[in-house]
Every structure is written in structure tokens, then in C-alpha cells.
XYZ file of C-alpha atoms in Angstrom:
601
model
C 118.099 150.084 278.632
C 121.007 149.085 280.263
C 124.019 151.217 279.545
C 127.353 152.470 280.771
C 130.958 153.247 280.200
C 133.701 150.893 280.129
C 136.207 151.818 283.100
C 139.400 150.627 284.390
C 139.224 146.726 285.343
C 139.653 147.493 289.326
C 136.900 150.189 289.336
C 133.906 148.783 287.628
C 131.554 146.461 289.576
C 128.202 146.781 288.338
C 126.766 147.780 284.797
C 125.059 151.583 285.023
C 121.401 151.362 284.008
C 121.405 154.824 282.354
C 120.729 155.535 278.516
C 123.515 156.805 276.473
C 122.533 159.367 273.845
C 125.454 160.934 271.684
C 124.255 162.234 268.387
C 127.368 162.658 266.333
C 128.466 162.925 263.130
C 130.914 159.975 261.793
C 133.360 161.167 259.280
C 135.855 159.141 257.465
C 139.064 160.577 256.107
C 141.117 158.732 253.880
C 145.020 159.321 254.017
C 146.267 160.963 250.920
C 147.739 158.405 248.530
C 145.180 155.533 249.621
C 142.522 154.352 247.249
C 139.408 156.168 247.257
C 137.115 153.556 245.718
C 136.672 149.818 245.847
C 138.187 146.917 243.964
C 137.241 145.613 240.891
C 135.501 142.637 242.360
C 132.780 145.104 243.666
C 132.076 146.244 240.471
C 131.843 142.760 238.982
C 129.640 141.758 241.483
C 127.318 144.456 240.848
C 127.240 143.863 237.039
C 126.377 140.530 237.782
C 123.359 141.547 239.705
C 121.978 143.342 236.974
C 123.163 142.348 233.795
C 123.296 144.581 230.603
C 120.223 145.194 228.832
C 118.085 144.530 231.805
C 115.686 147.307 232.663
C 115.472 147.738 236.460
C 112.097 148.702 237.837
C 111.248 150.955 240.796
C 110.324 147.842 243.134
C 114.057 146.665 242.289
C 115.800 149.937 243.134
C 116.268 148.818 246.589
C 116.450 150.515 249.942
C 118.742 153.520 249.976
C 121.384 153.272 252.529
C 120.380 156.738 254.159
C 117.136 154.862 255.085
C 118.931 152.108 256.929
C 118.806 151.763 260.530
C 122.074 150.013 261.665
C 122.636 148.328 264.770
C 126.282 147.635 265.009
C 127.066 145.177 267.797
C 130.380 143.560 269.523
C 130.214 141.003 272.384
C 133.122 139.850 274.946
C 133.073 136.256 276.129
C 134.682 133.831 278.170
C 136.100 131.840 275.211
C 135.282 130.976 271.472
C 133.410 127.854 271.760
C 129.798 127.022 271.962
C 129.884 126.740 275.619
C 131.582 129.899 276.055
C 129.618 132.645 277.848
C 128.945 136.480 276.902
C 130.354 138.768 279.585
C 129.798 142.111 277.913
C 127.262 143.423 275.515
C 128.213 146.884 273.649
C 125.871 148.431 270.505
C 125.388 151.505 268.795
C 122.321 152.483 266.869
C 123.592 154.501 263.811
C 121.317 156.253 260.702
C 122.676 158.296 257.815
C 126.376 158.312 259.385
C 124.910 159.710 262.815
C 125.065 157.692 265.922
C 121.421 157.857 267.380
C 121.876 155.690 270.660
C 124.103 153.099 272.498
C 123.645 150.244 274.872
C 125.887 148.856 276.966
C 126.098 146.216 279.418
C 128.182 143.796 281.569
C 127.097 140.255 281.805
C 127.624 137.993 284.519
C 128.587 134.609 283.267
C 128.041 132.869 286.436
C 131.617 131.196 286.058
C 134.964 132.514 286.803
C 136.805 134.496 283.840
C 140.119 133.076 283.097
C 143.414 135.232 283.235
C 144.036 134.729 279.540
C 140.373 136.461 279.001
C 141.182 139.214 281.382
C 144.405 139.739 280.085
C 142.902 140.373 276.717
C 139.615 142.086 277.379
C 140.364 143.884 281.032
C 137.176 142.284 282.554
C 137.825 140.257 285.701
C 135.279 138.247 287.394
C 135.046 140.785 290.094
C 133.965 143.283 287.468
C 130.994 141.475 286.492
C 129.706 140.368 289.900
C 126.471 141.625 290.489
C 126.031 142.774 286.695
C 122.919 141.386 285.286
C 122.945 137.505 284.222
C 122.122 136.488 280.622
C 118.567 136.443 281.461
C 118.038 139.883 282.478
C 120.723 141.346 280.000
C 119.395 139.625 276.765
C 115.693 140.953 276.997
C 117.106 144.510 277.633
C 119.274 144.258 274.581
C 116.493 142.587 272.635
C 113.986 145.309 273.210
C 116.673 147.952 272.609
C 117.470 146.699 269.287
C 114.050 146.002 268.053
C 114.272 142.307 268.241
C 111.181 142.522 270.554
C 108.340 144.706 271.437
C 108.131 146.215 275.056
C 105.601 143.546 276.070
C 108.623 140.896 274.874
C 106.770 139.702 271.671
C 108.986 139.074 268.910
C 109.084 141.810 266.193
C 109.132 140.884 262.596
C 112.238 141.579 260.893
C 112.589 144.673 259.050
C 114.558 145.215 255.818
C 115.231 148.565 256.813
C 117.075 147.549 260.384
C 120.364 145.672 259.928
C 122.454 144.225 262.291
C 126.294 144.589 261.790
C 129.243 143.193 263.394
C 132.802 142.435 262.472
C 132.827 138.359 261.921
C 129.248 138.823 262.549
C 128.671 134.972 262.615
C 130.508 134.950 266.131
C 128.302 137.655 267.570
C 125.060 136.798 266.243
C 125.541 132.966 267.048
C 125.994 134.083 270.610
C 123.249 136.061 270.491
C 121.099 133.418 269.195
C 122.308 130.927 271.591
C 121.437 133.369 274.606
C 118.207 133.832 273.219
C 117.284 130.020 272.913
C 119.137 129.555 276.668
C 116.556 132.194 278.044
C 113.311 130.724 276.100
C 113.439 133.432 273.582
C 112.829 132.837 269.792
C 115.158 134.167 267.121
C 113.379 136.488 264.536
C 116.495 136.182 262.152
C 117.143 139.643 261.338
C 118.998 140.972 258.475
C 122.816 140.935 259.228
C 125.792 142.343 257.477
C 129.489 141.193 258.422
C 131.907 144.060 257.723
C 134.814 141.482 257.706
C 133.338 139.957 254.501
C 132.698 143.098 252.909
C 136.046 144.256 253.660
C 137.716 141.198 252.091
C 135.960 141.993 248.672
C 136.179 145.936 249.063
C 139.755 146.144 250.353
C 141.502 142.982 248.851
C 145.149 142.354 249.963
C 147.775 144.349 249.349
C 145.415 147.169 249.953
C 145.486 146.456 253.553
C 147.866 143.887 255.268
C 144.871 141.906 256.830
C 141.356 142.426 257.657
C 141.564 142.658 261.491
C 139.116 145.549 263.127
C 142.166 147.417 264.314
C 144.097 147.330 261.017
C 140.542 148.646 259.109
C 140.241 151.243 261.416
C 143.811 152.591 261.248
C 143.093 152.578 257.440
C 139.970 154.574 257.658
C 141.626 156.788 260.470
C 138.973 156.011 262.818
C 139.452 157.659 266.282
C 140.703 155.138 268.875
C 138.310 153.436 270.943
C 138.810 151.050 273.966
C 140.061 147.833 272.239
C 138.474 144.205 273.254
C 135.732 146.154 275.165
C 132.365 145.720 273.567
C 131.199 149.000 273.106
C 134.649 150.495 271.972
C 134.943 147.913 269.467
C 131.157 148.530 268.557
C 132.035 152.324 268.030
C 135.233 151.237 265.915
C 132.989 148.891 263.622
C 130.616 152.079 263.029
C 133.715 153.882 261.636
C 134.659 150.844 259.692
C 131.272 150.119 258.213
C 131.024 154.125 257.058
C 134.220 153.957 255.503
C 133.482 150.637 253.615
C 130.423 152.222 252.478
C 132.031 155.752 251.477
C 134.635 153.436 249.346
C 132.030 151.702 247.493
C 129.740 154.571 246.649
C 131.931 155.713 243.616
C 131.429 152.214 241.897
C 127.563 152.486 242.255
C 126.867 150.934 245.929
C 124.103 152.933 246.905
C 121.588 150.685 248.423
C 121.222 147.852 250.872
C 120.885 145.353 248.086
C 123.882 146.759 246.391
C 125.695 146.285 249.953
C 124.329 142.420 250.293
C 125.175 141.522 246.641
C 128.877 142.505 247.190
C 129.401 140.884 250.625
C 127.549 137.640 249.594
C 126.447 137.351 245.649
C 123.518 135.435 244.715
C 123.984 132.365 242.344
C 123.135 133.409 238.817
C 120.570 130.670 238.315
C 118.576 131.835 241.495
C 118.795 135.504 240.779
C 117.464 135.056 237.159
C 114.226 133.343 239.018
C 113.321 136.386 240.849
C 110.755 136.881 237.729
C 108.533 134.673 239.948
C 107.415 137.666 241.950
C 106.743 139.889 238.792
C 103.235 139.197 238.828
C 102.448 139.088 242.422
C 100.119 141.853 244.005
C 101.797 144.338 246.464
C 98.896 143.613 249.298
C 99.161 141.323 252.142
C 98.603 137.670 251.542
C 99.815 134.286 251.841
C 102.466 132.705 248.959
C 103.482 129.216 248.572
C 106.239 127.956 246.691
C 105.745 124.627 244.611
C 107.827 122.114 242.897
C 107.097 121.219 239.141
C 104.602 118.627 239.971
C 102.746 121.585 242.235
C 103.561 120.017 245.657
C 104.004 122.645 248.289
C 107.755 123.390 249.302
C 107.161 126.469 251.727
C 104.349 128.446 252.886
C 104.760 131.825 254.251
C 102.883 135.182 254.786
C 103.711 138.923 253.999
C 102.558 142.502 254.192
C 103.649 142.910 250.867
C 103.611 139.708 248.645
C 105.702 140.787 245.792
C 108.549 142.616 247.740
C 108.733 139.563 250.269
C 108.908 136.865 247.564
C 111.496 139.030 245.840
C 113.453 139.141 248.641
C 114.254 135.328 248.645
C 116.386 135.687 245.408
C 118.657 138.414 247.194
C 121.592 138.201 249.175
C 119.466 138.762 252.302
C 118.347 135.370 252.116
C 121.142 133.212 254.138
C 119.265 130.231 255.459
C 120.435 127.065 253.934
C 117.169 125.138 254.221
C 115.592 127.923 252.287
C 118.124 127.946 249.653
C 117.699 124.423 249.093
C 114.010 125.180 248.680
C 114.403 127.876 245.930
C 116.724 125.452 244.071
C 113.584 122.698 243.838
C 110.928 125.773 243.453
C 109.330 125.888 240.008
C 106.748 128.556 240.714
C 105.030 130.749 243.294
C 101.177 130.667 244.103
C 99.707 133.686 245.979
C 96.681 134.164 247.856
C 96.017 138.113 248.591
C 94.284 139.056 251.482
C 92.837 142.454 252.659
C 94.589 142.301 256.010
C 98.096 141.222 257.510
C 95.796 139.060 260.388
C 94.023 137.169 257.558
C 97.633 136.753 256.064
C 98.990 135.336 259.313
C 95.947 133.091 260.282
C 95.667 131.693 256.583
C 99.593 130.852 256.803
C 98.896 128.692 259.918
C 95.916 127.151 258.465
C 97.753 126.352 255.042
C 100.860 124.755 257.151
C 98.514 122.829 259.094
C 96.636 121.119 256.261
C 99.434 121.070 253.387
C 102.476 119.993 255.545
C 105.068 121.698 253.203
C 108.432 120.089 253.086
C 110.574 122.955 254.052
C 108.564 124.738 257.010
C 110.099 124.246 260.057
C 107.790 126.669 262.416
C 104.259 126.099 263.297
C 104.484 122.525 262.031
C 102.926 120.631 265.008
C 100.009 122.965 265.709
C 97.939 120.127 266.877
C 100.069 118.921 269.466
C 99.010 120.582 272.924
C 99.149 119.523 276.391
C 97.577 120.611 279.169
C 97.924 120.169 283.137
C 94.471 118.976 284.796
C 93.085 117.716 288.225
C 91.110 114.695 287.706
C 89.659 113.635 290.813
C 92.481 113.495 293.409
C 95.428 113.119 290.875
C 97.161 115.703 288.612
C 97.495 114.812 284.925
C 98.899 115.770 281.776
C 96.239 115.091 279.013
C 96.485 115.851 274.971
C 92.846 117.131 274.814
C 90.322 118.883 277.042
C 86.556 118.931 276.909
C 85.242 122.439 276.972
C 83.924 122.297 280.638
C 87.373 121.417 281.847
C 89.550 124.175 280.155
C 88.996 127.052 282.614
C 90.548 124.609 285.444
C 93.642 123.463 282.871
C 97.095 124.843 283.090
C 98.444 125.387 279.308
C 98.530 124.607 276.425
C 102.254 123.435 276.163
C 104.123 122.225 273.160
C 104.854 118.664 274.168
C 104.301 116.365 277.527
C 108.116 117.284 278.754
C 107.270 120.867 279.306
C 103.705 120.121 280.716
C 105.495 117.508 283.066
C 107.794 120.190 284.458
C 105.096 122.375 285.348
C 103.163 119.311 286.951
C 106.480 118.866 289.053
C 106.416 122.325 290.173
C 102.718 121.656 291.532
C 104.034 118.188 292.992
C 106.884 120.225 294.625
C 104.641 122.421 296.236
C 101.780 120.924 297.736
C 101.839 117.993 300.597
C 99.651 114.924 300.247
C 98.945 112.223 302.853
C 101.052 113.958 305.441
C 104.256 113.972 302.953
C 106.388 117.088 302.220
C 105.748 116.507 298.495
C 102.653 115.650 296.453
C 103.773 112.445 294.100
C 102.458 112.697 290.632
C 101.025 109.168 291.288
C 99.872 110.228 294.811
C 96.392 111.319 295.973
C 95.476 114.937 296.654
C 94.131 115.434 299.983
C 90.876 117.398 300.641
C 93.029 120.520 302.096
C 95.230 120.677 298.850
C 92.294 120.127 296.615
C 91.160 124.068 296.487
C 94.676 125.495 296.539
C 95.906 123.396 293.673
C 92.778 124.244 291.685
C 93.551 127.799 292.493
C 97.051 127.264 291.377
C 96.017 125.910 287.936
C 93.966 129.198 287.507
C 96.692 131.184 288.559
C 94.903 132.916 291.324
C 97.785 132.830 294.037
C 101.606 132.920 294.135
C 101.916 129.866 296.368
C 103.856 127.796 293.662
C 105.865 130.606 292.817
C 107.122 131.405 296.316
C 107.770 127.750 297.094
C 109.973 127.133 294.154
C 111.977 130.447 294.689
C 112.834 129.550 298.176
C 113.723 126.199 297.061
C 115.978 127.791 294.126
C 117.563 130.072 296.998
C 118.218 127.513 299.374
C 119.977 125.176 296.585
C 122.057 128.470 295.629
C 123.356 129.014 298.945
C 124.486 125.257 299.209
C 126.064 126.182 295.693
C 124.012 123.155 294.231
C 123.226 124.807 290.992
C 122.158 121.742 289.406
C 119.380 121.728 291.634
C 118.781 125.409 291.288
C 118.595 125.080 287.742
C 116.057 122.264 288.008
C 113.684 124.324 290.210
C 114.038 127.503 287.992
C 112.814 125.240 285.023
C 109.851 123.853 286.868
C 108.612 127.350 287.861
C 109.263 128.755 284.346
C 106.973 126.045 282.824
C 104.280 126.781 285.626
C 104.458 130.268 284.824
C 104.711 129.849 281.090
C 101.294 127.770 281.038
C 99.703 130.728 282.964
C 100.631 132.941 280.477
C 99.424 130.894 277.639
C 96.115 130.201 279.585
C 95.624 134.151 279.587
C 96.362 134.308 276.077
C 94.301 131.392 275.069
C 91.466 130.970 277.128
C 89.477 133.967 277.056
C 89.266 133.918 272.981
C 88.852 130.409 272.415
C 86.094 130.454 275.027
C 84.026 133.079 273.212
C 80.706 132.379 271.234
C 81.627 135.686 269.343
C 83.902 138.548 269.080
C 83.887 141.418 266.721
C 86.731 143.938 267.115
C 87.619 146.864 264.828
C 90.665 149.161 263.936
C 90.764 152.504 261.917
C 92.563 152.676 259.089
C 95.025 155.552 258.262
C 93.515 155.940 254.803
C 90.169 155.935 256.180
C 87.683 153.213 256.855
C 87.560 150.563 259.477
C 89.140 146.970 259.442
C 86.320 144.661 260.883
C 87.320 140.935 262.351
C 84.683 138.392 263.516
C 85.830 135.222 265.562
C 84.142 132.235 266.864
C 85.420 129.996 269.564
C 89.017 130.996 268.647
C 88.640 130.866 264.927
C 88.718 134.047 262.729
C 85.339 133.678 260.727
C 85.271 137.183 258.961
C 87.136 140.311 257.716
C 85.467 143.323 256.489
C 87.117 146.656 255.330
C 84.482 149.595 255.432
C 84.583 152.442 252.719
C 86.303 155.445 254.050
C 84.078 158.385 255.278
C 80.948 156.250 255.791
C 79.411 154.961 258.952
C 80.683 151.307 259.863
C 77.432 150.467 261.321
C 75.780 148.428 258.591
C 78.892 146.172 258.252
C 78.974 145.531 261.984
C 75.077 144.761 261.843
C 75.814 142.306 258.999
C 78.858 140.527 261.145
C 76.442 140.304 263.933
C 73.641 138.782 261.828
C 75.839 135.678 260.819
C 75.755 132.708 262.997
C 78.798 131.914 264.914
C 80.292 128.350 264.670
C 78.478 125.703 266.717
C 79.699 125.149 270.237
C 82.251 122.614 270.096
C 82.577 119.850 272.756
C 86.500 119.424 272.784
C 88.620 122.732 273.717
C 90.057 124.392 270.466
C 88.115 121.926 268.029
C 87.726 124.735 265.434
C 91.153 126.358 265.607
C 94.701 125.940 266.956
C 96.339 127.710 270.120
C 98.756 129.443 267.636
C 95.765 131.122 265.691
C 94.089 132.038 268.965
C 97.551 133.759 269.989
C 97.425 135.889 266.985
C 93.541 136.854 267.519
C 94.534 137.760 271.134
C 97.616 139.844 270.011
C 95.438 141.577 267.571
C 92.636 142.339 270.266
C 95.016 143.738 272.635
C 96.871 145.901 269.893
C 97.040 149.641 269.994
C 94.094 150.979 268.338
C 91.773 148.222 268.489
C 88.324 148.815 269.509
C 85.986 145.941 271.047
C 82.288 145.892 269.406
C 81.167 142.787 271.240
C 82.373 140.052 273.376
C 80.347 136.971 274.008
C 82.244 134.993 276.084
C 82.523 133.885 279.660
C 86.147 134.586 280.519
C 87.400 138.243 280.329
C 90.933 139.187 278.966
C 92.120 139.839 282.596
C 94.016 138.083 285.319
C 93.412 137.907 289.166
C 95.020 140.429 291.168
C 97.539 138.161 292.859
C 98.361 136.314 289.556
C 101.856 135.381 289.264
C 101.633 137.123 285.927
C 101.250 140.420 287.706
C 104.681 140.097 289.180
C 106.436 141.742 285.953
C 109.877 141.608 287.300
C 109.375 137.678 287.749
C 108.410 137.206 284.377
C 111.110 139.320 282.887
C 113.442 137.448 285.279
C 112.355 134.087 283.980
C 112.025 135.172 280.691
C 108.376 133.297 280.468
C 106.340 135.715 278.453
C 108.351 134.710 275.418
C 108.469 130.993 275.488
C 106.629 129.976 272.206
């Protein structure tokens, strides 16, 4: 975790990397004579959400506010436009009105900070010199905030973890663009905007405006460093708690109440939440369909009823999904026994049904590899099974694969020249080294391109440095994908197990990268008969084309399950181990973190 405490502009040169732990009580004291509850608009919106005469079931009561983990953030930037850069990240994790943890780092925007911004924030160019750049700062923050796990994989958004900011579209927009610029995915976490909430709970003339410092003064929040990220994040925590305390007397006690107040759901959409009433609470795949039965959207969930119901609350803010909900006439569900089954069936349904409103996983059959054919390097759309061990990839498209090919071309000479031409011939000396580079058995490509990046930076040729970095990133991304796809997709049969908390075992079987069977054994019984039954089943026939029975997205789900905590491998019938060469570039953890390659999807 990157942390530190803002200091005077001339005394701070580098963000400290030490944890901040300040468990504290947050108290809000309203001045005498001020209102102690929210305005009537709050009451009206709550009444509209649950009309008179409607009986509310336990599933509809919502998540109590004391169970919510709030991630309160604030950013300082070089400006307000999309081309501006982040210069400081501050965040506070709070739960049940107690501060649990804090995060702080300066960020080097790799550009001068204007005098106007320095006058506003106190952050100077010299202060951020030597601080982490965004490709290092964002992964640190993402792991701290629970957007990603310790291995850099995206975490599924949790309804009990909510991100908070004052004017949230500004801060979350910068974080989303930072993730994209680093090659990370964005998990769309639940977000609460205290500015929007304050405009409803404290309408004018109760306060003269809804600026952060005005609200802090109203709630008598202890003064903090203004226009510094961590100071403003702490102030936002006080304002958040003040707003929640203000609305409590009129019945705001759950997260769903808060989101309803901040962003009310249209009545016609809210009344259609009954679509979820008959769905089970098990894992599974759900499918929104229109009046003719045509698929509109496919998703998977750990709890079908809860997930589908969430689409009809204020927490669903995606414009594309809202348009889908207006067209949906019904929801069809396919319960599964495990979450892995649900995720795999979701991918397969998207692949075969082509639902109109899905945007992710819609090009599963589009894959590219970099291979050596004779004395030439090529980008190909398909592989024979025999060629897969010597191929780099898969990549989503030709452009990404071509950048990896260019990384190899820039590293190995041919016919006495200093660079291999994509159309040129590979000499006999380079051929075995290139083959080893495709398999990730040494770091020659990494070292060569890192040297070119450094030389270009020294000459202040930043465009060239960025180009070398992009090619290096593509090369190592291909190695990472190869390591997660090749072993499982090359295995004739894999069986693995995981013990259930309630007793019994979950058994999975896969063949050639395709999930073929899942069984759940009874508690307090030996799983051996079920394992034997799985081993007696015939695997899929050996394909001639690599990934013929599956897609690389499905294979990666299986790999994540195999590498998950608590997994026990029962049998592995495959030629490639889940391991890496000792000198693989993937063993250089700092390099992978720096380039943010393990997260490229």
C-alpha cells in the first residue's frame, strides 16, 4: 500500500510507502437551531420506492448501512478535461462510522503542473518528481480498494462495498481512464455521490451551496487540508456520515434507501422488479428477453434472485442496460450448482445467442497468435494442436499481436542487419533464440526493449519510448496468456476438487479446455465413488485445431479455478505443466507490475 501524509509543498519529494491505520470514531454534531432531519423530498422518494399497501419481503429489506464498507476517494489533477492527469490519490476506508484504513500517494503526471493548479492545491512539479507514475500508482490503489485481488485479477463488485466521492463522476471518471490507460479492466463498482445526495437531503436555502467545504461547515467536520486528496477524502467521510445521520429519522437505514434517494428509479421500471420474484437464490445464468423471446442480455450470478432484482434499483446506472430493461418482457434463469458452471454457461450463451445488449465477451472466437513458420514470423487466426506449444498468445486482435511480433523483430538481427524485418528471413542463429522467446524461456526481448525505452527517454523522445513500451507490453501479455491457456487447453483430462464449507466436495472435470462435468458430493461421505465415476467417463475427442472445443476465455476461467485457494488436483492428463521457466519474464514480478501486463484482458 502506498501511503503518506501531505506536507508543505517545498518539503515533499516522494510519496511514502507506509500503511496508515487510524481506527477512529466519527462524530457529527449539528449546531443548535439547524435541521436534524432531511427535507421532504427524501420522504417522497422513499414512499415512491415502496408504495402504500405493498408488503416488503426479507429479500427487499436491503443491506443495513452498518454493514457497508465505504471507500471514500478524492483526486487532485492537472486540470478538469479528459486529457488531464492525476497528481494525487487519497482514500479512506470506513465502516459503521469508524475509519478502518487510509491510502495516499502522489502521482507523477509526467508533465509540468501549471502555476494555477499549484496555487489551488499546493502541489508543485518538484513534489511529484520521483513519485510513482499512474501505471504504478493505480495498481496499488486498485488492490487496496478491492477493485483487484493481490494477483491483479478483477474482483467482482460487491454490493456491500461502495465507492464515495463528492462529485463522483469526476473522480470515478479519472480512475476509469487511468485503469484503461494502464491496460486494466474496470469492474463498475457501486458508487455514491455525496454532491447529488446533499442536493436532495439539504436543498437550498438550508445551505447556501453544496460545495464540500460548505457541507463540512454545516456538519462541523474537523478542518482538514483543503484541495489535497487525503484531506478532502477525510472531509468527505464526515459529510457522508452527516448526511446519513440527517436522513436516518425519515427511514433511510439501508444502502438501497440511500441509492433511491440519490437516484430514484422510474416507476415503470421499479414495478417490473417482480420479474425476479420466482427466481431461485442459487448460482446460475439469467437471460433478459423481449416480447418475442429474443435474447437481450445474458449474465451470471452467485444469487440469481438478488442479482436480477438489483437491475431494478438505483444502483443500476449503465445507460445501455437501462435501455435494455425498458425492452425486456421477461427473465429466464438456468440455475447451476456452482459459480464456475454459471460463469462458463454465461460465456457459452453469449457466444451462441449473440444478445443485443452484451458488450463483454462478444468476440470469443476472435483470437490471434504469433508463430514462426519456417524462416518467417507471422500472425495467424488459428493453430494446429501441434503448433500451440511454440505459439505466443492468444491475442484479441491482429493489432495487439502485431505489436508483439514487432517486439521480436526489434530484438533479433537477420542477414547481418540490426533488426529483423517482419517480411525478412530468420537466420539459423536467431531461429532457436526466437523459438525460446515465443515460449518465454529467457528475457532477451525484455532486456532489448527496456534498453531501447531507456535510450529514447534519455533523449526525451517520449513517443518512441511509448512505442517500445507498447511492444514490450504486448509481448509479455502474450506470455501471460500463453501460461494461463496452453496447459489447460492441451490436457486430455483434468479433475479437481474443492471442499464446501457446508460439507461435501465440488468436483469439476475438463477436457481440452472445456468444462465437461460438475458434481457435488454429499456431506460426511467419501468422494471416491464420484471421482471414480468422473474418471470412467470418456474425455472429448482430441481436436486437430487448438481450442476447437472451447474458447480462451473459458480456459482462463478453468485456470483461475484450478489455481484458486483450497483447490485439490485429482488428476492431470496433459503434456504441459502449470509452471513457468525459471528465467521467464513473468518471473520478474516488478516488471509485470510496472507494465501492468497481467491485467490485460
